[in-house]
Amino acid sequence: MSAMAAPVALIQGASRGLGLEFCKHILKNKSLAAVVATCRTPDGAAELRGLAGQHRGRLTVLKLDVNLEEDIREAAARVKENFGRVDLLVNSAAMLHPTGKGETSLRDVSAQGIISTLTTNTVGPLVMAKYFSPLLQKGSGAFGLQPSEKAKHHSGVIVNITAKVGSIGDNGLGGWYSYRMSKAALNMATRNLSIELGRSQPKVVCVSLHPGTVNTDLSRPYHRNVPNDKLFSAEHSVNCLMGIINSLSIEKTGKAYSWDGTELPW
C-alpha cells in the first residue's frame, strides 16, 4: 500500500483517557495508518506530544476545542489539505458535568451545567460530522468490513462514544440529568447521521459505542461503586471497541453497541 493510500484516523479528544488510547492502538496495530489527534491544548498534552515524537510522520496533533465551530472548521481544512480524506472519525471528548459530579437530584440542576455538558458531548460531535463527513466520503473504507455487494461498500466510519446511562430504555435509577441527556441526544444524532450518510454514495457508517466503565478522570469519583471486574483499563476498553469497529459494515450503521458487541437499547 502506498503512502497515499494509507488509512487516516482522526481522534477527537486525544490528550488522555480513551482518546489517547485509540491513538496508541491504531499506531501499534495498523502499521501504515496516519493518525490525526486533536485536543484543546496540545502544549499541555505531554503524553500525546511524546507519542507524536515516537511516531514522527504518522501522528499529527491539531488544536481543536470541540465547543468552537471555527476550530472544527479550521481543523477540517488542515486535514483536507494534508491528507485529502478520513477513514475513521472517533468523537471521544466528553464531560460528566462542569462540576465533575453528576446531579443526584433536581436541586443540583442548573441551566448552565446542562448547556455546557450538551455543548461538549452532543453539539461538538455533530458539528465534527458536519465538517468531516465530506472527507469521510472520500475515505478508502480501510476500517470495518466490506460486503461483496459493491453498492453496500462504505468509505468511512464515524464513532460517537456514548454511555449506557444515555439509554432511555435502560434507565432505572435516574439522576445525572445533564450527562444522561447529552448521551441520549448524541445517540439521536448518530441515528440521524446514519440515515443521511447511509443514503449517500459512497456511504459512511455511523455508530454509538459504549466503552464500559473505564478507569479515567471522568469516572474516577464513582469507582468505589464499581466491581473490580467491571472497571476497565483504557487499553482493554479500546481493544474491545476496535474489535467492534473492525467488524462494522453498512448493515450495522445507526445503532448503539456496548463494549462486548451487544446492541444497546435506545
PDB file of N, CA and C in Angstrom, residues 155-239:
ATOM      1  N   SER A 155     -17.167   4.145   2.750  1.00  0.00           N
ATOM      2  CA  SER A 155     -15.888   4.826   2.584  1.00  0.00           C
ATOM      3  C   SER A 155     -15.273   5.204   3.924  1.00  0.00           C
ATOM      4  N   GLY A 156     -16.117   5.447   4.924  1.00  0.00           N
ATOM      5  CA  GLY A 156     -15.621   5.891   6.217  1.00  0.00           C
ATOM      6  C   GLY A 156     -16.525   5.454   7.351  1.00  0.00           C
ATOM      7  N   VAL A 157     -16.049   5.681   8.579  1.00  0.00           N
ATOM      8  CA  VAL A 157     -16.779   5.295   9.788  1.00  0.00           C
ATOM      9  C   VAL A 157     -16.741   6.451  10.775  1.00  0.00           C
ATOM     10  N   ILE A 158     -17.907   6.808  11.318  1.00  0.00           N
ATOM     11  CA  ILE A 158     -17.996   7.758  12.438  1.00  0.00           C
ATOM     12  C   ILE A 158     -18.370   6.978  13.692  1.00  0.00           C
ATOM     13  N   VAL A 159     -17.563   7.134  14.734  1.00  0.00           N
ATOM     14  CA  VAL A 159     -17.843   6.518  16.029  1.00  0.00           C
ATOM     15  C   VAL A 159     -18.055   7.625  17.055  1.00  0.00           C
ATOM     16  N   ASN A 160     -19.228   7.659  17.652  1.00  0.00           N
ATOM     17  CA  ASN A 160     -19.503   8.568  18.761  1.00  0.00           C
ATOM     18  C   ASN A 160     -19.462   7.764  20.052  1.00  0.00           C
ATOM     19  N   ILE A 161     -18.598   8.153  20.973  1.00  0.00           N
ATOM     20  CA  ILE A 161     -18.501   7.434  22.240  1.00  0.00           C
ATOM     21  C   ILE A 161     -19.679   7.849  23.116  1.00  0.00           C
ATOM     22  N   THR A 162     -20.561   6.879  23.364  1.00  0.00           N
ATOM     23  CA  THR A 162     -21.754   7.127  24.157  1.00  0.00           C
ATOM     24  C   THR A 162     -21.573   6.526  25.550  1.00  0.00           C
ATOM     25  N   ALA A 163     -22.663   6.318  26.267  1.00  0.00           N
ATOM     26  CA  ALA A 163     -22.616   5.690  27.586  1.00  0.00           C
ATOM     27  C   ALA A 163     -23.934   4.971  27.821  1.00  0.00           C
ATOM     28  N   LYS A 164     -23.862   3.872  28.534  1.00  0.00           N
ATOM     29  CA  LYS A 164     -25.068   3.095  28.800  1.00  0.00           C
ATOM     30  C   LYS A 164     -26.125   3.939  29.515  1.00  0.00           C
ATOM     31  N   VAL A 165     -25.675   4.887  30.340  1.00  0.00           N
ATOM     32  CA  VAL A 165     -26.626   5.730  31.077  1.00  0.00           C
ATOM     33  C   VAL A 165     -27.385   6.671  30.134  1.00  0.00           C
ATOM     34  N   GLY A 166     -26.975   6.753  28.874  1.00  0.00           N
ATOM     35  CA  GLY A 166     -27.713   7.541  27.899  1.00  0.00           C
ATOM     36  C   GLY A 166     -28.877   6.788  27.282  1.00  0.00           C
ATOM     37  N   SER A 167     -29.000   5.496  27.609  1.00  0.00           N
ATOM     38  CA  SER A 167     -30.118   4.707  27.101  1.00  0.00           C
ATOM     39  C   SER A 167     -31.375   5.021  27.900  1.00  0.00           C
ATOM     40  N   ILE A 168     -32.414   5.484  27.219  1.00  0.00           N
ATOM     41  CA  ILE A 168     -33.686   5.773  27.894  1.00  0.00           C
ATOM     42  C   ILE A 168     -34.326   4.480  28.366  1.00  0.00           C
ATOM     43  N   GLY A 169     -34.259   3.436  27.529  1.00  0.00           N
ATOM     44  CA  GLY A 169     -34.869   2.158  27.889  1.00  0.00           C
ATOM     45  C   GLY A 169     -34.208   1.482  29.064  1.00  0.00           C
ATOM     46  N   ASP A 170     -32.921   1.757  29.281  1.00  0.00           N
ATOM     47  CA  ASP A 170     -32.166   1.103  30.352  1.00  0.00           C
ATOM     48  C   ASP A 170     -32.172   1.896  31.658  1.00  0.00           C
ATOM     49  N   ASN A 171     -32.721   3.101  31.640  1.00  0.00           N
ATOM     50  CA  ASN A 171     -32.631   3.995  32.801  1.00  0.00           C
ATOM     51  C   ASN A 171     -33.628   3.597  33.883  1.00  0.00           C
ATOM     52  N   GLY A 172     -33.119   3.001  34.951  1.00  0.00           N
ATOM     53  CA  GLY A 172     -33.977   2.643  36.074  1.00  0.00           C
ATOM     54  C   GLY A 172     -33.613   3.355  37.362  1.00  0.00           C
ATOM     55  N   LEU A 173     -32.537   4.173  37.326  1.00  0.00           N
ATOM     56  CA  LEU A 173     -32.032   4.805  38.549  1.00  0.00           C
ATOM     57  C   LEU A 173     -32.224   6.316  38.591  1.00  0.00           C
ATOM     58  N   GLY A 174     -32.336   6.959  37.423  1.00  0.00           N
ATOM     59  CA  GLY A 174     -32.462   8.416  37.405  1.00  0.00           C
ATOM     60  C   GLY A 174     -31.146   9.098  37.716  1.00  0.00           C
ATOM     61  N   GLY A 175     -31.224  10.405  38.028  1.00  0.00           N
ATOM     62  CA  GLY A 175     -30.024  11.182  38.328  1.00  0.00           C
ATOM     63  C   GLY A 175     -29.202  11.486  37.085  1.00  0.00           C
ATOM     64  N   TRP A 176     -28.082  12.187  37.296  1.00  0.00           N
ATOM     65  CA  TRP A 176     -27.145  12.516  36.227  1.00  0.00           C
ATOM     66  C   TRP A 176     -27.866  13.138  35.029  1.00  0.00           C
ATOM     67  N   TYR A 177     -28.711  14.117  35.301  1.00  0.00           N
ATOM     68  CA  TYR A 177     -29.560  14.703  34.264  1.00  0.00           C
ATOM     69  C   TYR A 177     -28.766  15.148  33.038  1.00  0.00           C
ATOM     70  N   SER A 178     -27.764  15.979  33.246  1.00  0.00           N
ATOM     71  CA  SER A 178     -27.034  16.564  32.116  1.00  0.00           C
ATOM     72  C   SER A 178     -26.343  15.491  31.289  1.00  0.00           C
ATOM     73  N   TYR A 179     -25.639  14.589  31.954  1.00  0.00           N
ATOM     74  CA  TYR A 179     -24.864  13.578  31.239  1.00  0.00           C
ATOM     75  C   TYR A 179     -25.774  12.600  30.502  1.00  0.00           C
ATOM     76  N   ARG A 180     -26.815  12.127  31.188  1.00  0.00           N
ATOM     77  CA  ARG A 180     -27.763  11.208  30.534  1.00  0.00           C
ATOM     78  C   ARG A 180     -28.405  11.877  29.315  1.00  0.00           C
ATOM     79  N   MET A 181     -28.852  13.120  29.498  1.00  0.00           N
ATOM     80  CA  MET A 181     -29.499  13.833  28.390  1.00  0.00           C
ATOM     81  C   MET A 181     -28.534  14.021  27.223  1.00  0.00           C
ATOM     82  N   SER A 182     -27.292  14.360  27.525  1.00  0.00           N
ATOM     83  CA  SER A 182     -26.324  14.628  26.455  1.00  0.00           C
ATOM     84  C   SER A 182     -26.032  13.375  25.653  1.00  0.00           C
ATOM     85  N   LYS A 183     -25.944  12.230  26.316  1.00  0.00           N
ATOM     86  CA  LYS A 183     -25.641  10.983  25.607  1.00  0.00           C
ATOM     87  C   LYS A 183     -26.877  10.449  24.877  1.00  0.00           C
ATOM     88  N   ALA A 184     -28.065  10.643  25.428  1.00  0.00           N
ATOM     89  CA  ALA A 184     -29.283  10.262  24.713  1.00  0.00           C
ATOM     90  C   ALA A 184     -29.420  11.099  23.441  1.00  0.00           C
ATOM     91  N   ALA A 185     -29.132  12.392  23.553  1.00  0.00           N
ATOM     92  CA  ALA A 185     -29.193  13.271  22.378  1.00  0.00           C
ATOM     93  C   ALA A 185     -28.107  12.912  21.369  1.00  0.00           C
ATOM     94  N   LEU A 186     -26.927  12.514  21.850  1.00  0.00           N
ATOM     95  CA  LEU A 186     -25.860  12.086  20.954  1.00  0.00           C
ATOM     96  C   LEU A 186     -26.289  10.845  20.173  1.00  0.00           C
ATOM     97  N   ASN A 187     -26.979   9.928  20.849  1.00  0.00           N
ATOM     98  CA  ASN A 187     -27.470   8.731  20.159  1.00  0.00           C
ATOM     99  C   ASN A 187     -28.451   9.099  19.045  1.00  0.00           C
ATOM    100  N   MET A 188     -29.296  10.084  19.290  1.00  0.00           N
ATOM    101  CA  MET A 188     -30.219  10.537  18.253  1.00  0.00           C
ATOM    102  C   MET A 188     -29.450  11.159  17.083  1.00  0.00           C
ATOM    103  N   ALA A 189     -28.417  11.922  17.399  1.00  0.00           N
ATOM    104  CA  ALA A 189     -27.593  12.497  16.337  1.00  0.00           C
ATOM    105  C   ALA A 189     -26.945  11.387  15.505  1.00  0.00           C
ATOM    106  N   THR A 190     -26.455  10.344  16.185  1.00  0.00           N
ATOM    107  CA  THR A 190     -25.855   9.210  15.478  1.00  0.00           C
ATOM    108  C   THR A 190     -26.860   8.579  14.532  1.00  0.00           C
ATOM    109  N   ARG A 191     -28.084   8.379  15.020  1.00  0.00           N
ATOM    110  CA  ARG A 191     -29.114   7.754  14.187  1.00  0.00           C
ATOM    111  C   ARG A 191     -29.429   8.631  12.971  1.00  0.00           C
ATOM    112  N   ASN A 192     -29.587   9.937  13.200  1.00  0.00           N
ATOM    113  CA  ASN A 192     -29.844  10.860  12.093  1.00  0.00           C
ATOM    114  C   ASN A 192     -28.710  10.823  11.058  1.00  0.00           C
ATOM    115  N   LEU A 193     -27.479  10.882  11.554  1.00  0.00           N
ATOM    116  CA  LEU A 193     -26.321  10.843  10.662  1.00  0.00           C
ATOM    117  C   LEU A 193     -26.301   9.567   9.838  1.00  0.00           C
ATOM    118  N   SER A 194     -26.637   8.439  10.485  1.00  0.00           N
ATOM    119  CA  SER A 194     -26.596   7.156   9.781  1.00  0.00           C
ATOM    120  C   SER A 194     -27.582   7.123   8.617  1.00  0.00           C
ATOM    121  N   ILE A 195     -28.720   7.794   8.790  1.00  0.00           N
ATOM    122  CA  ILE A 195     -29.728   7.831   7.726  1.00  0.00           C
ATOM    123  C   ILE A 195     -29.248   8.702   6.565  1.00  0.00           C
ATOM    124  N   GLU A 196     -28.796   9.917   6.889  1.00  0.00           N
ATOM    125  CA  GLU A 196     -28.351  10.824   5.825  1.00  0.00           C
ATOM    126  C   GLU A 196     -27.114  10.293   5.110  1.00  0.00           C
ATOM    127  N   LEU A 197     -26.109   9.846   5.884  1.00  0.00           N
ATOM    128  CA  LEU A 197     -24.855   9.409   5.272  1.00  0.00           C
ATOM    129  C   LEU A 197     -24.941   7.980   4.746  1.00  0.00           C
ATOM    130  N   GLY A 198     -26.016   7.275   5.095  1.00  0.00           N
ATOM    131  CA  GLY A 198     -26.256   5.958   4.525  1.00  0.00           C
ATOM    132  C   GLY A 198     -26.920   6.023   3.170  1.00  0.00           C
ATOM    133  N   ARG A 199     -27.503   7.177   2.861  1.00  0.00           N
ATOM    134  CA  ARG A 199     -28.130   7.381   1.544  1.00  0.00           C
ATOM    135  C   ARG A 199     -27.109   7.799   0.497  1.00  0.00           C
ATOM    136  N   SER A 200     -25.988   8.318   0.972  1.00  0.00           N
ATOM    137  CA  SER A 200     -25.007   8.882   0.047  1.00  0.00           C
ATOM    138  C   SER A 200     -24.230   7.778  -0.660  1.00  0.00           C
ATOM    139  N   GLN A 201     -23.558   8.157  -1.712  1.00  0.00           N
ATOM    140  CA  GLN A 201     -22.605   7.265  -2.379  1.00  0.00           C
ATOM    141  C   GLN A 201     -21.301   8.036  -2.528  1.00  0.00           C
ATOM    142  N   PRO A 202     -20.228   7.563  -1.888  1.00  0.00           N
ATOM    143  CA  PRO A 202     -20.160   6.381  -1.031  1.00  0.00           C
ATOM    144  C   PRO A 202     -20.794   6.616   0.338  1.00  0.00           C
ATOM    145  N   LYS A 203     -21.041   5.533   1.037  1.00  0.00           N
ATOM    146  CA  LYS A 203     -21.741   5.587   2.319  1.00  0.00           C
ATOM    147  C   LYS A 203     -20.757   5.719   3.486  1.00  0.00           C
ATOM    148  N   VAL A 204     -21.262   6.284   4.591  1.00  0.00           N
ATOM    149  CA  VAL A 204     -20.474   6.381   5.821  1.00  0.00           C
ATOM    150  C   VAL A 204     -21.238   5.662   6.930  1.00  0.00           C
ATOM    151  N   VAL A 205     -20.567   4.738   7.609  1.00  0.00           N
ATOM    152  CA  VAL A 205     -21.158   4.018   8.737  1.00  0.00           C
ATOM    153  C   VAL A 205     -21.087   4.901   9.982  1.00  0.00           C
ATOM    154  N   CYS A 206     -22.199   5.004  10.728  1.00  0.00           N
ATOM    155  CA  CYS A 206     -22.253   5.850  11.921  1.00  0.00           C
ATOM    156  C   CYS A 206     -22.799   5.032  13.093  1.00  0.00           C
ATOM    157  N   VAL A 207     -22.029   4.899  14.165  1.00  0.00           N
ATOM    158  CA  VAL A 207     -22.476   4.138  15.336  1.00  0.00           C
ATOM    159  C   VAL A 207     -22.119   4.873  16.625  1.00  0.00           C
ATOM    160  N   SER A 208     -22.876   4.540  17.686  1.00  0.00           N
ATOM    161  CA  SER A 208     -22.523   4.952  19.040  1.00  0.00           C
ATOM    162  C   SER A 208     -21.942   3.736  19.753  1.00  0.00           C
ATOM    163  N   LEU A 209     -20.827   3.922  20.462  1.00  0.00           N
ATOM    164  CA  LEU A 209     -20.199   2.820  21.189  1.00  0.00           C
ATOM    165  C   LEU A 209     -20.049   3.160  22.663  1.00  0.00           C
ATOM    166  N   HIS A 210     -20.461   2.214  23.511  1.00  0.00           N
ATOM    167  CA  HIS A 210     -20.333   2.359  24.967  1.00  0.00           C
ATOM    168  C   HIS A 210     -19.083   1.612  25.415  1.00  0.00           C
ATOM    169  N   PRO A 211     -18.122   2.315  26.041  1.00  0.00           N
ATOM    170  CA  PRO A 211     -16.831   1.694  26.368  1.00  0.00           C
ATOM    171  C   PRO A 211     -16.810   0.900  27.664  1.00  0.00           C
ATOM    172  N   GLY A 212     -17.944   0.822  28.384  1.00  0.00           N
ATOM    173  CA  GLY A 212     -17.926   0.261  29.729  1.00  0.00           C
ATOM    174  C   GLY A 212     -17.474   1.321  30.716  1.00  0.00           C
ATOM    175  N   THR A 213     -17.335   0.945  31.973  1.00  0.00           N
ATOM    176  CA  THR A 213     -16.820   1.877  32.980  1.00  0.00           C
ATOM    177  C   THR A 213     -15.302   1.801  32.947  1.00  0.00           C
ATOM    178  N   VAL A 214     -14.687   2.894  32.525  1.00  0.00           N
ATOM    179  CA  VAL A 214     -13.253   2.900  32.259  1.00  0.00           C
ATOM    180  C   VAL A 214     -12.539   3.736  33.320  1.00  0.00           C
ATOM    181  N   ASN A 215     -11.354   3.314  33.670  1.00  0.00           N
ATOM    182  CA  ASN A 215     -10.555   3.995  34.685  1.00  0.00           C
ATOM    183  C   ASN A 215      -9.959   5.280  34.103  1.00  0.00           C
ATOM    184  N   THR A 216     -10.819   6.311  34.014  1.00  0.00           N
ATOM    185  CA  THR A 216     -10.402   7.617  33.503  1.00  0.00           C
ATOM    186  C   THR A 216     -10.822   8.699  34.489  1.00  0.00           C
ATOM    187  N   ASP A 217     -10.381   9.928  34.227  1.00  0.00           N
ATOM    188  CA  ASP A 217     -10.717  11.045  35.119  1.00  0.00           C
ATOM    189  C   ASP A 217     -12.226  11.245  35.222  1.00  0.00           C
ATOM    190  N   LEU A 218     -12.960  11.001  34.115  1.00  0.00           N
ATOM    191  CA  LEU A 218     -14.403  11.257  34.099  1.00  0.00           C
ATOM    192  C   LEU A 218     -15.125  10.387  35.126  1.00  0.00           C
ATOM    193  N   SER A 219     -14.753   9.111  35.199  1.00  0.00           N
ATOM    194  CA  SER A 219     -15.497   8.174  36.065  1.00  0.00           C
ATOM    195  C   SER A 219     -14.873   7.985  37.431  1.00  0.00           C
ATOM    196  N   ARG A 220     -13.684   8.534  37.653  1.00  0.00           N
ATOM    197  CA  ARG A 220     -12.927   8.227  38.878  1.00  0.00           C
ATOM    198  C   ARG A 220     -13.696   8.487  40.173  1.00  0.00           C
ATOM    199  N   PRO A 221     -14.519   9.554  40.283  1.00  0.00           N
ATOM    200  CA  PRO A 221     -15.232   9.775  41.549  1.00  0.00           C
ATOM    201  C   PRO A 221     -16.215   8.655  41.913  1.00  0.00           C
ATOM    202  N   TYR A 222     -16.516   7.767  40.962  1.00  0.00           N
ATOM    203  CA  TYR A 222     -17.549   6.752  41.191  1.00  0.00           C
ATOM    204  C   TYR A 222     -16.989   5.331  41.198  1.00  0.00           C
ATOM    205  N   HIS A 223     -15.666   5.187  41.228  1.00  0.00           N
ATOM    206  CA  HIS A 223     -15.066   3.856  41.139  1.00  0.00           C
ATOM    207  C   HIS A 223     -15.414   2.966  42.326  1.00  0.00           C
ATOM    208  N   ARG A 224     -15.639   3.558  43.497  1.00  0.00           N
ATOM    209  CA  ARG A 224     -15.909   2.721  44.667  1.00  0.00           C
ATOM    210  C   ARG A 224     -17.217   1.933  44.519  1.00  0.00           C
ATOM    211  N   ASN A 225     -18.084   2.371  43.623  1.00  0.00           N
ATOM    212  CA  ASN A 225     -19.358   1.670  43.408  1.00  0.00           C
ATOM    213  C   ASN A 225     -19.288   0.641  42.285  1.00  0.00           C
ATOM    214  N   VAL A 226     -18.101   0.491  41.677  1.00  0.00           N
ATOM    215  CA  VAL A 226     -17.966  -0.396  40.515  1.00  0.00           C
ATOM    216  C   VAL A 226     -17.188  -1.646  40.917  1.00  0.00           C
ATOM    217  N   PRO A 227     -17.741  -2.846  40.682  1.00  0.00           N
ATOM    218  CA  PRO A 227     -16.987  -4.082  40.957  1.00  0.00           C
ATOM    219  C   PRO A 227     -15.690  -4.105  40.163  1.00  0.00           C
ATOM    220  N   ASN A 228     -14.642  -4.697  40.747  1.00  0.00           N
ATOM    221  CA  ASN A 228     -13.322  -4.696  40.104  1.00  0.00           C
ATOM    222  C   ASN A 228     -13.349  -5.277  38.695  1.00  0.00           C
ATOM    223  N   ASP A 229     -14.163  -6.319  38.487  1.00  0.00           N
ATOM    224  CA  ASP A 229     -14.180  -6.945  37.168  1.00  0.00           C
ATOM    225  C   ASP A 229     -14.981  -6.145  36.143  1.00  0.00           C
ATOM    226  N   LYS A 230     -15.618  -5.061  36.588  1.00  0.00           N
ATOM    227  CA  LYS A 230     -16.380  -4.203  35.675  1.00  0.00           C
ATOM    228  C   LYS A 230     -15.713  -2.849  35.465  1.00  0.00           C
ATOM    229  N   LEU A 231     -14.532  -2.655  36.078  1.00  0.00           N
ATOM    230  CA  LEU A 231     -13.782  -1.416  35.888  1.00  0.00           C
ATOM    231  C   LEU A 231     -12.636  -1.702  34.930  1.00  0.00           C
ATOM    232  N   PHE A 232     -12.716  -1.146  33.726  1.00  0.00           N
ATOM    233  CA  PHE A 232     -11.775  -1.483  32.663  1.00  0.00           C
ATOM    234  C   PHE A 232     -10.633  -0.474  32.575  1.00  0.00           C
ATOM    235  N   SER A 233      -9.486  -0.969  32.167  1.00  0.00           N
ATOM    236  CA  SER A 233      -8.417  -0.056  31.765  1.00  0.00           C
ATOM    237  C   SER A 233      -8.791   0.530  30.404  1.00  0.00           C
ATOM    238  N   ALA A 234      -8.230   1.687  30.097  1.00  0.00           N
ATOM    239  CA  ALA A 234      -8.485   2.290  28.785  1.00  0.00           C
ATOM    240  C   ALA A 234      -8.004   1.356  27.678  1.00  0.00           C
ATOM    241  N   GLU A 235      -6.891   0.677  27.906  1.00  0.00           N
ATOM    242  CA  GLU A 235      -6.352  -0.241  26.894  1.00  0.00           C
ATOM    243  C   GLU A 235      -7.330  -1.373  26.599  1.00  0.00           C
ATOM    244  N   HIS A 236      -7.887  -1.989  27.654  1.00  0.00           N
ATOM    245  CA  HIS A 236      -8.838  -3.090  27.452  1.00  0.00           C
ATOM    246  C   HIS A 236     -10.087  -2.592  26.722  1.00  0.00           C
ATOM    247  N   SER A 237     -10.614  -1.460  27.150  1.00  0.00           N
ATOM    248  CA  SER A 237     -11.820  -0.922  26.533  1.00  0.00           C
ATOM    249  C   SER A 237     -11.602  -0.638  25.055  1.00  0.00           C
ATOM    250  N   VAL A 238     -10.504   0.011  24.717  1.00  0.00           N
ATOM    251  CA  VAL A 238     -10.235   0.348  23.319  1.00  0.00           C
ATOM    252  C   VAL A 238      -9.996  -0.915  22.492  1.00  0.00           C
ATOM    253  N   ASN A 239      -9.352  -1.926  23.061  1.00  0.00           N
ATOM    254  CA  ASN A 239      -9.198  -3.204  22.355  1.00  0.00           C
ATOM    255  C   ASN A 239     -10.565  -3.758  21.965  1.00  0.00           C
TER     256      ASN A 239
END
